[in-house]
Short mmCIF file of N, CA and C in Angstrom, two decimals:
data_model
loop_
_atom_site.label_atom_id
_atom_site.label_comp_id
_atom_site.label_asym_id
_atom_site.label_seq_id
_atom_site.Cartn_x
_atom_site.Cartn_y
_atom_site.Cartn_z
N MET E 1 -5.50 85.93 13.68
CA MET E 1 -4.83 84.74 14.17
C MET E 1 -5.16 83.56 13.25
N ILE E 2 -4.30 82.58 13.28
CA ILE E 2 -4.50 81.37 12.46
C ILE E 2 -5.67 80.59 13.05
N ASP E 3 -6.63 80.25 12.22
CA ASP E 3 -7.78 79.48 12.67
C ASP E 3 -7.45 77.99 12.52
N MET E 4 -6.76 77.45 13.52
CA MET E 4 -6.31 76.05 13.48
C MET E 4 -7.48 75.08 13.44
N ASN E 5 -8.57 75.42 14.10
CA ASN E 5 -9.73 74.54 14.15
C ASN E 5 -10.35 74.38 12.75
N THR E 6 -10.54 75.48 12.04
CA THR E 6 -11.10 75.42 10.69
C THR E 6 -10.17 74.66 9.76
N LEU E 7 -8.87 74.91 9.87
CA LEU E 7 -7.89 74.21 9.04
C LEU E 7 -7.91 72.71 9.32
N ALA E 8 -7.93 72.33 10.59
CA ALA E 8 -7.96 70.90 10.94
C ALA E 8 -9.23 70.24 10.42
N LYS E 9 -10.39 70.90 10.56
CA LYS E 9 -11.65 70.33 10.06
C LYS E 9 -11.60 70.13 8.55
N ARG E 10 -11.00 71.06 7.84
CA ARG E 10 -10.90 70.95 6.37
C ARG E 10 -10.01 69.77 5.98
N ILE E 11 -8.88 69.62 6.66
CA ILE E 11 -7.97 68.50 6.38
C ILE E 11 -8.65 67.17 6.70
N VAL E 12 -9.32 67.09 7.84
CA VAL E 12 -10.02 65.86 8.24
C VAL E 12 -11.07 65.48 7.19
N ALA E 13 -11.90 66.44 6.78
CA ALA E 13 -12.94 66.15 5.79
C ALA E 13 -12.34 65.67 4.47
N GLY E 14 -11.29 66.33 4.01
CA GLY E 14 -10.66 65.95 2.75
C GLY E 14 -10.03 64.58 2.79
N LEU E 15 -9.31 64.29 3.87
CA LEU E 15 -8.67 62.98 4.00
C LEU E 15 -9.69 61.86 4.16
N LYS E 16 -10.72 62.08 4.96
CA LYS E 16 -11.74 61.04 5.14
C LYS E 16 -12.38 60.66 3.81
N GLU E 17 -12.72 61.66 3.04
CA GLU E 17 -13.36 61.41 1.75
C GLU E 17 -12.40 60.70 0.79
N PHE E 18 -11.17 61.18 0.70
CA PHE E 18 -10.22 60.61 -0.26
C PHE E 18 -9.76 59.21 0.13
N LEU E 19 -9.52 59.00 1.42
CA LEU E 19 -9.00 57.71 1.88
C LEU E 19 -10.10 56.67 2.10
N GLY E 20 -11.32 57.14 2.30
CA GLY E 20 -12.41 56.22 2.58
C GLY E 20 -12.31 55.58 3.95
N VAL E 21 -11.70 56.30 4.91
CA VAL E 21 -11.62 55.80 6.28
C VAL E 21 -12.69 56.49 7.12
N GLN E 22 -13.06 55.83 8.19
CA GLN E 22 -14.11 56.38 9.03
C GLN E 22 -13.57 57.42 10.01
N HIS E 23 -12.29 57.26 10.41
CA HIS E 23 -11.77 58.14 11.45
C HIS E 23 -10.45 58.80 11.04
N VAL E 24 -10.43 60.12 11.09
CA VAL E 24 -9.22 60.92 11.04
C VAL E 24 -9.31 61.80 12.28
N ILE E 25 -8.43 61.55 13.24
CA ILE E 25 -8.56 62.16 14.56
C ILE E 25 -7.30 62.92 14.95
N GLU E 26 -7.46 63.81 15.92
CA GLU E 26 -6.29 64.47 16.49
C GLU E 26 -5.61 63.48 17.42
N ALA E 27 -4.29 63.40 17.35
CA ALA E 27 -3.51 62.45 18.16
C ALA E 27 -3.54 62.82 19.64
N ASP E 28 -3.21 61.85 20.46
CA ASP E 28 -3.03 62.03 21.91
C ASP E 28 -4.30 62.46 22.63
N GLN E 29 -5.44 61.97 22.19
CA GLN E 29 -6.69 62.25 22.88
C GLN E 29 -6.95 61.16 23.92
N PRO E 30 -7.57 61.51 25.03
CA PRO E 30 -7.92 60.47 26.01
C PRO E 30 -9.07 59.61 25.46
N GLY E 31 -9.20 58.42 26.00
CA GLY E 31 -10.30 57.55 25.60
C GLY E 31 -9.85 56.43 24.68
N LYS E 32 -10.83 55.64 24.25
CA LYS E 32 -10.55 54.49 23.40
C LYS E 32 -10.14 54.92 22.00
N LYS E 33 -9.28 54.10 21.41
CA LYS E 33 -8.89 54.31 20.02
C LYS E 33 -10.04 53.90 19.12
N PRO E 34 -10.16 54.55 17.97
CA PRO E 34 -11.19 54.10 17.02
C PRO E 34 -10.79 52.76 16.39
N ARG E 35 -11.72 52.16 15.66
CA ARG E 35 -11.43 50.91 14.96
C ARG E 35 -10.39 51.16 13.87
N TYR E 36 -9.54 50.15 13.66
CA TYR E 36 -8.54 50.22 12.60
C TYR E 36 -9.19 50.09 11.24
N PRO E 37 -8.60 50.60 10.18
CA PRO E 37 -7.50 51.56 10.18
C PRO E 37 -8.02 52.96 10.48
N PHE E 38 -7.14 53.80 11.00
CA PHE E 38 -7.49 55.20 11.21
C PHE E 38 -6.24 56.05 11.02
N VAL E 39 -6.47 57.35 10.90
CA VAL E 39 -5.39 58.31 10.71
C VAL E 39 -5.42 59.28 11.89
N ALA E 40 -4.25 59.57 12.43
CA ALA E 40 -4.15 60.57 13.51
C ALA E 40 -3.21 61.68 13.04
N PHE E 41 -3.51 62.89 13.47
CA PHE E 41 -2.65 64.03 13.11
C PHE E 41 -2.31 64.82 14.36
N LYS E 42 -1.18 65.51 14.28
CA LYS E 42 -0.73 66.33 15.40
C LYS E 42 0.03 67.53 14.85
N TRP E 43 -0.30 68.72 15.35
CA TRP E 43 0.46 69.92 14.97
C TRP E 43 1.77 69.88 15.72
N ILE E 44 2.87 69.90 14.97
CA ILE E 44 4.20 69.80 15.57
C ILE E 44 4.77 71.17 15.89
N SER E 45 4.67 72.10 14.94
CA SER E 45 5.24 73.43 15.19
C SER E 45 4.57 74.49 14.31
N VAL E 46 4.67 75.72 14.79
CA VAL E 46 4.30 76.89 14.01
C VAL E 46 5.58 77.71 13.91
N ILE E 47 6.09 77.84 12.69
CA ILE E 47 7.36 78.51 12.47
C ILE E 47 7.08 79.91 11.92
N PRO E 48 7.38 80.96 12.67
CA PRO E 48 7.13 82.31 12.17
C PRO E 48 7.92 82.58 10.88
N GLU E 49 7.35 83.39 10.04
CA GLU E 49 8.01 83.76 8.79
C GLU E 49 9.21 84.64 9.10
N ASP E 50 10.32 84.34 8.46
CA ASP E 50 11.51 85.17 8.63
C ASP E 50 11.35 86.48 7.87
N GLY E 51 11.70 87.58 8.52
CA GLY E 51 11.77 88.84 7.79
C GLY E 51 10.50 89.63 7.68
N ASN E 52 9.63 89.31 6.80
CA ASN E 52 8.52 90.15 6.35
C ASN E 52 7.28 90.17 7.20
N LEU E 53 7.14 91.03 8.11
CA LEU E 53 5.86 91.24 8.76
C LEU E 53 5.28 92.48 8.10
N ARG E 54 4.23 92.30 7.30
CA ARG E 54 3.65 93.42 6.56
C ARG E 54 2.62 94.12 7.45
N LYS E 55 2.72 95.46 7.50
CA LYS E 55 1.85 96.25 8.37
C LYS E 55 1.11 97.28 7.52
N THR E 56 -0.20 97.37 7.74
CA THR E 56 -0.98 98.43 7.10
C THR E 56 -1.73 99.19 8.20
N LYS E 57 -2.13 100.41 7.86
CA LYS E 57 -2.86 101.25 8.82
C LYS E 57 -4.04 101.86 8.08
N SER E 58 -5.21 101.81 8.72
CA SER E 58 -6.39 102.42 8.09
C SER E 58 -7.34 102.95 9.17
N ALA E 59 -8.21 103.86 8.74
CA ALA E 59 -9.24 104.39 9.63
C ALA E 59 -10.45 103.47 9.55
N VAL E 60 -11.01 103.15 10.72
CA VAL E 60 -12.20 102.30 10.80
C VAL E 60 -13.23 102.99 11.69
N PRO E 61 -14.51 102.63 11.55
CA PRO E 61 -15.51 103.24 12.43
C PRO E 61 -15.18 102.97 13.90
N SER E 62 -15.37 103.98 14.72
CA SER E 62 -15.04 103.87 16.14
C SER E 62 -16.10 103.08 16.89
N ALA E 63 -15.65 102.29 17.86
CA ALA E 63 -16.58 101.59 18.75
C ALA E 63 -17.19 102.55 19.76
N ASP E 64 -16.53 103.68 19.98
CA ASP E 64 -17.00 104.70 20.92
C ASP E 64 -17.89 105.66 20.14
N PRO E 65 -19.17 105.82 20.51
CA PRO E 65 -20.08 106.68 19.75
C PRO E 65 -19.68 108.16 19.75
N ARG E 66 -18.78 108.57 20.64
CA ARG E 66 -18.35 109.97 20.66
C ARG E 66 -17.40 110.31 19.54
N TRP E 67 -16.84 109.29 18.87
CA TRP E 67 -15.81 109.51 17.86
C TRP E 67 -16.19 108.84 16.56
N ASP E 68 -15.79 109.43 15.48
CA ASP E 68 -16.09 108.88 14.16
C ASP E 68 -15.18 107.70 13.80
N LYS E 69 -13.90 107.86 14.06
CA LYS E 69 -12.93 106.89 13.55
C LYS E 69 -11.95 106.44 14.64
N ASP E 70 -11.47 105.22 14.48
CA ASP E 70 -10.33 104.69 15.23
C ASP E 70 -9.30 104.28 14.18
N VAL E 71 -8.15 103.87 14.65
CA VAL E 71 -7.09 103.44 13.74
C VAL E 71 -6.93 101.93 13.88
N GLU E 72 -6.92 101.25 12.74
CA GLU E 72 -6.71 99.80 12.75
C GLU E 72 -5.36 99.49 12.10
N TYR E 73 -4.55 98.74 12.83
CA TYR E 73 -3.28 98.24 12.30
C TYR E 73 -3.49 96.77 11.97
N ARG E 74 -3.08 96.37 10.77
CA ARG E 74 -3.16 94.95 10.36
C ARG E 74 -1.74 94.45 10.11
N TYR E 75 -1.42 93.36 10.78
CA TYR E 75 -0.12 92.72 10.62
C TYR E 75 -0.35 91.40 9.90
N VAL E 76 0.28 91.23 8.74
CA VAL E 76 0.08 90.03 7.93
C VAL E 76 1.42 89.31 7.79
N SER E 77 1.40 88.01 8.05
CA SER E 77 2.61 87.20 7.88
C SER E 77 2.21 85.85 7.28
N ASN E 78 3.20 85.06 6.94
CA ASN E 78 2.97 83.74 6.33
C ASN E 78 3.77 82.67 7.06
N PRO E 79 3.37 82.31 8.28
CA PRO E 79 4.10 81.28 9.02
C PRO E 79 3.93 79.90 8.37
N VAL E 80 4.84 79.01 8.73
CA VAL E 80 4.80 77.63 8.25
C VAL E 80 4.38 76.74 9.42
N LEU E 81 3.38 75.89 9.17
CA LEU E 81 2.91 74.93 10.16
C LEU E 81 3.43 73.56 9.76
N VAL E 82 3.83 72.77 10.74
CA VAL E 82 4.24 71.40 10.46
C VAL E 82 3.21 70.47 11.10
N LEU E 83 2.63 69.63 10.25
CA LEU E 83 1.59 68.69 10.65
C LEU E 83 2.14 67.27 10.49
N SER E 84 2.04 66.49 11.55
CA SER E 84 2.49 65.10 11.49
C SER E 84 1.27 64.20 11.35
N LEU E 85 1.30 63.30 10.36
CA LEU E 85 0.21 62.35 10.15
C LEU E 85 0.72 60.93 10.33
N THR E 86 -0.06 60.11 11.01
CA THR E 86 0.28 58.70 11.20
C THR E 86 -0.96 57.87 10.89
N VAL E 87 -0.74 56.82 10.09
CA VAL E 87 -1.80 55.87 9.76
C VAL E 87 -1.61 54.66 10.67
N PHE E 88 -2.70 54.20 11.29
CA PHE E 88 -2.66 53.09 12.24
C PHE E 88 -3.44 51.90 11.69
N ASP E 89 -2.91 50.69 11.91
CA ASP E 89 -3.63 49.44 11.62
C ASP E 89 -3.09 48.38 12.57
N SER E 90 -3.84 47.31 12.72
CA SER E 90 -3.43 46.28 13.68
C SER E 90 -2.39 45.33 13.13
N ALA E 91 -2.55 44.87 11.91
CA ALA E 91 -1.62 43.86 11.43
C ALA E 91 -1.36 43.90 9.93
N ASP E 92 -2.23 44.48 9.17
CA ASP E 92 -2.16 44.39 7.71
C ASP E 92 -1.14 45.39 7.16
N SER E 93 0.11 44.91 6.96
CA SER E 93 1.17 45.82 6.53
C SER E 93 0.97 46.32 5.10
N ILE E 94 0.33 45.53 4.23
CA ILE E 94 0.07 45.98 2.85
C ILE E 94 -0.98 47.08 2.86
N LYS E 95 -2.03 46.90 3.63
CA LYS E 95 -3.11 47.88 3.71
C LYS E 95 -2.59 49.22 4.25
N ILE E 96 -1.74 49.17 5.26
CA ILE E 96 -1.23 50.41 5.84
C ILE E 96 -0.31 51.12 4.85
N HIS E 97 0.49 50.36 4.08
CA HIS E 97 1.33 50.99 3.06
C HIS E 97 0.47 51.74 2.06
N GLN E 98 -0.58 51.09 1.58
CA GLN E 98 -1.44 51.70 0.57
C GLN E 98 -2.15 52.94 1.12
N LEU E 99 -2.67 52.82 2.31
CA LEU E 99 -3.39 53.94 2.92
C LEU E 99 -2.45 55.13 3.17
N CYS E 100 -1.26 54.88 3.66
CA CYS E 100 -0.32 55.96 3.93
C CYS E 100 0.15 56.61 2.63
N GLN E 101 0.36 55.81 1.58
CA GLN E 101 0.74 56.37 0.29
C GLN E 101 -0.37 57.25 -0.28
N ARG E 102 -1.62 56.82 -0.10
CA ARG E 102 -2.74 57.64 -0.58
C ARG E 102 -2.81 58.96 0.20
N ALA E 103 -2.61 58.90 1.51
CA ALA E 103 -2.62 60.13 2.33
C ALA E 103 -1.49 61.06 1.88
N HIS E 104 -0.33 60.49 1.63
CA HIS E 104 0.81 61.27 1.16
C HIS E 104 0.49 61.92 -0.19
N SER E 105 -0.13 61.15 -1.08
CA SER E 105 -0.52 61.67 -2.40
C SER E 105 -1.51 62.82 -2.28
N TRP E 106 -2.42 62.73 -1.31
CA TRP E 106 -3.42 63.78 -1.14
C TRP E 106 -2.75 65.13 -0.92
N PHE E 107 -1.63 65.13 -0.19
CA PHE E 107 -0.92 66.38 0.07
C PHE E 107 0.02 66.79 -1.06
N THR E 108 0.47 65.84 -1.88
CA THR E 108 1.48 66.17 -2.89
C THR E 108 0.93 66.40 -4.29
N ILE E 109 -0.22 65.86 -4.61
CA ILE E 109 -0.79 66.04 -5.95
C ILE E 109 -1.60 67.34 -5.96
N PRO E 110 -1.21 68.30 -6.82
CA PRO E 110 -1.82 69.64 -6.78
C PRO E 110 -3.35 69.65 -6.87
N GLU E 111 -3.94 68.75 -7.62
CA GLU E 111 -5.39 68.78 -7.80
C GLU E 111 -6.15 68.15 -6.63
N LEU E 112 -5.45 67.60 -5.66
CA LEU E 112 -6.10 66.99 -4.50
C LEU E 112 -6.03 67.94 -3.31
N GLY E 113 -5.23 67.62 -2.30
CA GLY E 113 -5.15 68.43 -1.09
C GLY E 113 -4.81 69.90 -1.32
N PRO E 114 -3.78 70.19 -2.11
CA PRO E 114 -3.45 71.61 -2.30
C PRO E 114 -4.61 72.44 -2.86
N ASP E 115 -5.35 71.91 -3.83
CA ASP E 115 -6.53 72.63 -4.34
C ASP E 115 -7.63 72.71 -3.29
N TYR E 116 -7.80 71.63 -2.52
CA TYR E 116 -8.84 71.56 -1.50
C TYR E 116 -8.57 72.57 -0.37
N LEU E 117 -7.30 72.84 -0.08
CA LEU E 117 -6.94 73.77 1.00
C LEU E 117 -6.82 75.22 0.54
N ARG E 118 -6.79 75.44 -0.76
CA ARG E 118 -6.60 76.79 -1.31
C ARG E 118 -7.63 77.81 -0.79
N PRO E 119 -8.94 77.47 -0.65
CA PRO E 119 -9.88 78.48 -0.15
C PRO E 119 -9.52 79.04 1.23
N LEU E 120 -8.74 78.28 2.00
CA LEU E 120 -8.31 78.78 3.31
C LEU E 120 -6.97 79.51 3.23
N GLU E 121 -6.49 79.76 2.01
CA GLU E 121 -5.20 80.41 1.77
C GLU E 121 -4.05 79.62 2.40
N VAL E 122 -4.10 78.30 2.19
CA VAL E 122 -3.07 77.39 2.69
C VAL E 122 -2.32 76.83 1.49
N VAL E 123 -0.99 76.83 1.58
CA VAL E 123 -0.15 76.28 0.52
C VAL E 123 0.64 75.11 1.10
N VAL E 124 0.60 73.97 0.40
CA VAL E 124 1.40 72.82 0.81
C VAL E 124 2.82 73.04 0.29
N LEU E 125 3.77 73.21 1.19
CA LEU E 125 5.15 73.46 0.79
C LEU E 125 5.92 72.17 0.51
N GLY E 126 5.53 71.10 1.18
CA GLY E 126 6.23 69.84 0.96
C GLY E 126 5.88 68.82 2.01
N THR E 127 6.31 67.59 1.74
CA THR E 127 6.09 66.49 2.67
C THR E 127 7.42 65.77 2.88
N THR E 128 7.54 65.12 4.02
CA THR E 128 8.72 64.29 4.28
C THR E 128 8.45 62.89 3.75
N PRO E 129 9.48 62.07 3.63
CA PRO E 129 9.24 60.68 3.22
C PRO E 129 8.39 59.93 4.24
N ILE E 130 7.72 58.90 3.78
CA ILE E 130 6.94 58.03 4.66
C ILE E 130 7.92 57.17 5.45
N THR E 131 7.69 57.08 6.75
CA THR E 131 8.55 56.26 7.60
C THR E 131 7.72 55.33 8.46
N ALA E 132 8.33 54.22 8.87
CA ALA E 132 7.66 53.28 9.78
C ALA E 132 7.65 53.88 11.17
N ARG E 133 6.51 53.76 11.84
CA ARG E 133 6.36 54.25 13.20
C ARG E 133 5.71 53.18 14.07
N ASP E 134 5.99 51.90 13.72
CA ASP E 134 5.39 50.76 14.43
C ASP E 134 5.74 50.82 15.92
N THR E 135 4.86 50.21 16.73
CA THR E 135 5.12 50.10 18.16
C THR E 135 4.54 48.78 18.66
N VAL E 136 5.06 48.30 19.76
CA VAL E 136 4.56 47.07 20.37
C VAL E 136 3.61 47.46 21.49
N LEU E 137 2.38 46.92 21.42
CA LEU E 137 1.37 47.14 22.45
C LEU E 137 1.14 45.83 23.18
N ALA E 138 1.55 45.74 24.41
CA ALA E 138 1.43 44.52 25.21
C ALA E 138 1.98 43.33 24.43
N GLU E 139 1.11 42.58 23.76
CA GLU E 139 1.57 41.38 23.04
C GLU E 139 1.35 41.46 21.54
N GLU E 140 0.96 42.58 21.04
CA GLU E 140 0.75 42.71 19.60
C GLU E 140 1.48 43.93 19.07
N ILE E 141 1.72 43.92 17.77
CA ILE E 141 2.36 45.05 17.11
C ILE E 141 1.29 45.92 16.47
N GLU E 142 1.36 47.19 16.75
CA GLU E 142 0.46 48.13 16.08
C GLU E 142 1.24 48.73 14.92
N ARG E 143 0.75 48.52 13.72
CA ARG E 143 1.41 49.04 12.53
C ARG E 143 1.13 50.53 12.42
N ARG E 144 2.19 51.29 12.22
CA ARG E 144 2.07 52.73 12.07
C ARG E 144 3.03 53.17 10.98
N GLN E 145 2.54 53.99 10.10
CA GLN E 145 3.39 54.65 9.12
C GLN E 145 2.96 56.10 9.06
N GLY E 146 3.90 56.98 8.79
CA GLY E 146 3.51 58.37 8.75
C GLY E 146 4.52 59.26 8.06
N PHE E 147 4.17 60.52 8.02
CA PHE E 147 4.99 61.54 7.38
C PHE E 147 4.57 62.89 7.93
N ASP E 148 5.39 63.89 7.66
CA ASP E 148 5.07 65.26 8.08
C ASP E 148 4.80 66.11 6.85
N VAL E 149 3.96 67.13 7.04
CA VAL E 149 3.59 68.04 5.96
C VAL E 149 3.90 69.46 6.42
N ARG E 150 4.52 70.23 5.52
CA ARG E 150 4.76 71.66 5.80
C ARG E 150 3.71 72.48 5.06
N LEU E 151 2.96 73.28 5.80
CA LEU E 151 1.90 74.11 5.24
C LEU E 151 2.20 75.57 5.53
N GLN E 152 2.06 76.41 4.51
CA GLN E 152 2.22 77.85 4.73
C GLN E 152 0.84 78.48 4.73
N VAL E 153 0.57 79.31 5.72
CA VAL E 153 -0.74 79.92 5.89
C VAL E 153 -0.61 81.44 5.92
N VAL E 154 -1.74 82.10 5.84
CA VAL E 154 -1.79 83.55 6.00
C VAL E 154 -2.27 83.82 7.42
N ASP E 155 -1.51 84.60 8.15
CA ASP E 155 -1.88 84.96 9.52
C ASP E 155 -2.09 86.46 9.57
N VAL E 156 -3.27 86.87 10.00
CA VAL E 156 -3.60 88.30 10.09
C VAL E 156 -3.95 88.62 11.53
N VAL E 157 -3.27 89.61 12.08
CA VAL E 157 -3.59 90.10 13.42
C VAL E 157 -4.00 91.56 13.27
N GLU E 158 -5.20 91.87 13.77
CA GLU E 158 -5.72 93.24 13.68
C GLU E 158 -5.75 93.86 15.07
N VAL E 159 -5.25 95.08 15.16
CA VAL E 159 -5.22 95.81 16.42
C VAL E 159 -5.90 97.15 16.17
N VAL E 160 -6.98 97.43 16.92
CA VAL E 160 -7.68 98.71 16.79
C VAL E 160 -7.27 99.60 17.95
N VAL E 161 -6.80 100.79 17.61
CA VAL E 161 -6.36 101.77 18.61
C VAL E 161 -7.38 102.90 18.63
N PRO E 162 -7.96 103.18 19.79
CA PRO E 162 -8.95 104.26 19.86
C PRO E 162 -8.32 105.61 19.51
N THR E 163 -9.17 106.50 19.07
CA THR E 163 -8.70 107.85 18.75
C THR E 163 -8.30 108.57 20.04
N ILE E 164 -7.56 109.65 19.89
CA ILE E 164 -7.12 110.42 21.06
C ILE E 164 -8.29 111.26 21.54
N GLU E 165 -8.65 111.10 22.81
CA GLU E 165 -9.81 111.81 23.35
C GLU E 165 -9.41 113.08 24.11
N ARG E 166 -8.25 113.04 24.72
CA ARG E 166 -7.79 114.23 25.45
C ARG E 166 -6.28 114.23 25.49
N VAL E 167 -5.74 115.42 25.62
CA VAL E 167 -4.29 115.58 25.71
C VAL E 167 -3.98 116.50 26.88
N VAL E 168 -2.75 116.39 27.35
CA VAL E 168 -2.29 117.27 28.42
C VAL E 168 -1.25 118.19 27.82
N ILE E 169 -1.53 119.51 27.89
CA ILE E 169 -0.61 120.51 27.35
C ILE E 169 -0.19 121.42 28.49
N ASN E 170 1.11 121.42 28.78
CA ASN E 170 1.65 122.24 29.87
C ASN E 170 0.87 122.04 31.16
N GLY E 171 0.55 120.77 31.48
CA GLY E 171 -0.14 120.45 32.71
C GLY E 171 -1.64 120.67 32.67
N LYS E 172 -2.18 121.21 31.58
CA LYS E 172 -3.62 121.44 31.48
C LYS E 172 -4.22 120.39 30.54
N THR E 173 -5.30 119.73 31.01
CA THR E 173 -5.96 118.71 30.21
C THR E 173 -6.94 119.37 29.26
N VAL E 174 -6.84 119.00 27.98
CA VAL E 174 -7.74 119.52 26.96
C VAL E 174 -8.56 118.34 26.44
N ASP E 175 -9.89 118.41 26.61
CA ASP E 175 -10.78 117.37 26.12
C ASP E 175 -11.09 117.67 24.66
N LEU E 176 -10.64 116.82 23.76
CA LEU E 176 -10.80 117.06 22.33
C LEU E 176 -12.25 116.96 21.86
N GLU E 177 -13.08 116.28 22.62
CA GLU E 177 -14.49 116.13 22.24
C GLU E 177 -15.18 117.50 22.27
N LYS E 178 -14.79 118.36 23.22
CA LYS E 178 -15.45 119.66 23.37
C LYS E 178 -14.81 120.71 22.49
N GLU E 179 -13.60 120.52 22.03
CA GLU E 179 -12.89 121.54 21.26
C GLU E 179 -13.33 121.55 19.83
#
């Protein structure tokens, strides 16, 4: 399965270091907002890969001590994840432009985010343009700018099937362990 937690932690660490901000958080959390400026992210979708679900089969040691081997099926695919990032600030429109452009650059410049995410077998497929996402909060405007990122990941699902222990032949049960 896709380890979303490890991927999110890696993105947070990389962005915090590159942007020099104190907070890169998951969006829509309860509680107080962090001090401005900060970056929030939200997973928008997981898009299954069209077509190619690669399947392999191999013998693995059995979990049951009575048997030597079980069968493991591995299903490998490359789904696309869409991550939405928004930079927040209270009033400084120049600062938010610069910060959002730097965040965008982190995902688009190969030697930055794409290289940083490579150990997790993540490929940055592309980013959308930066757009204004400002909102009015009571009597003040909260400056927001953001963009979405398309990431392709490797998803592996392993299924272990126990070996056959007994069969029924013409109504008679044959225990293979004793045969």
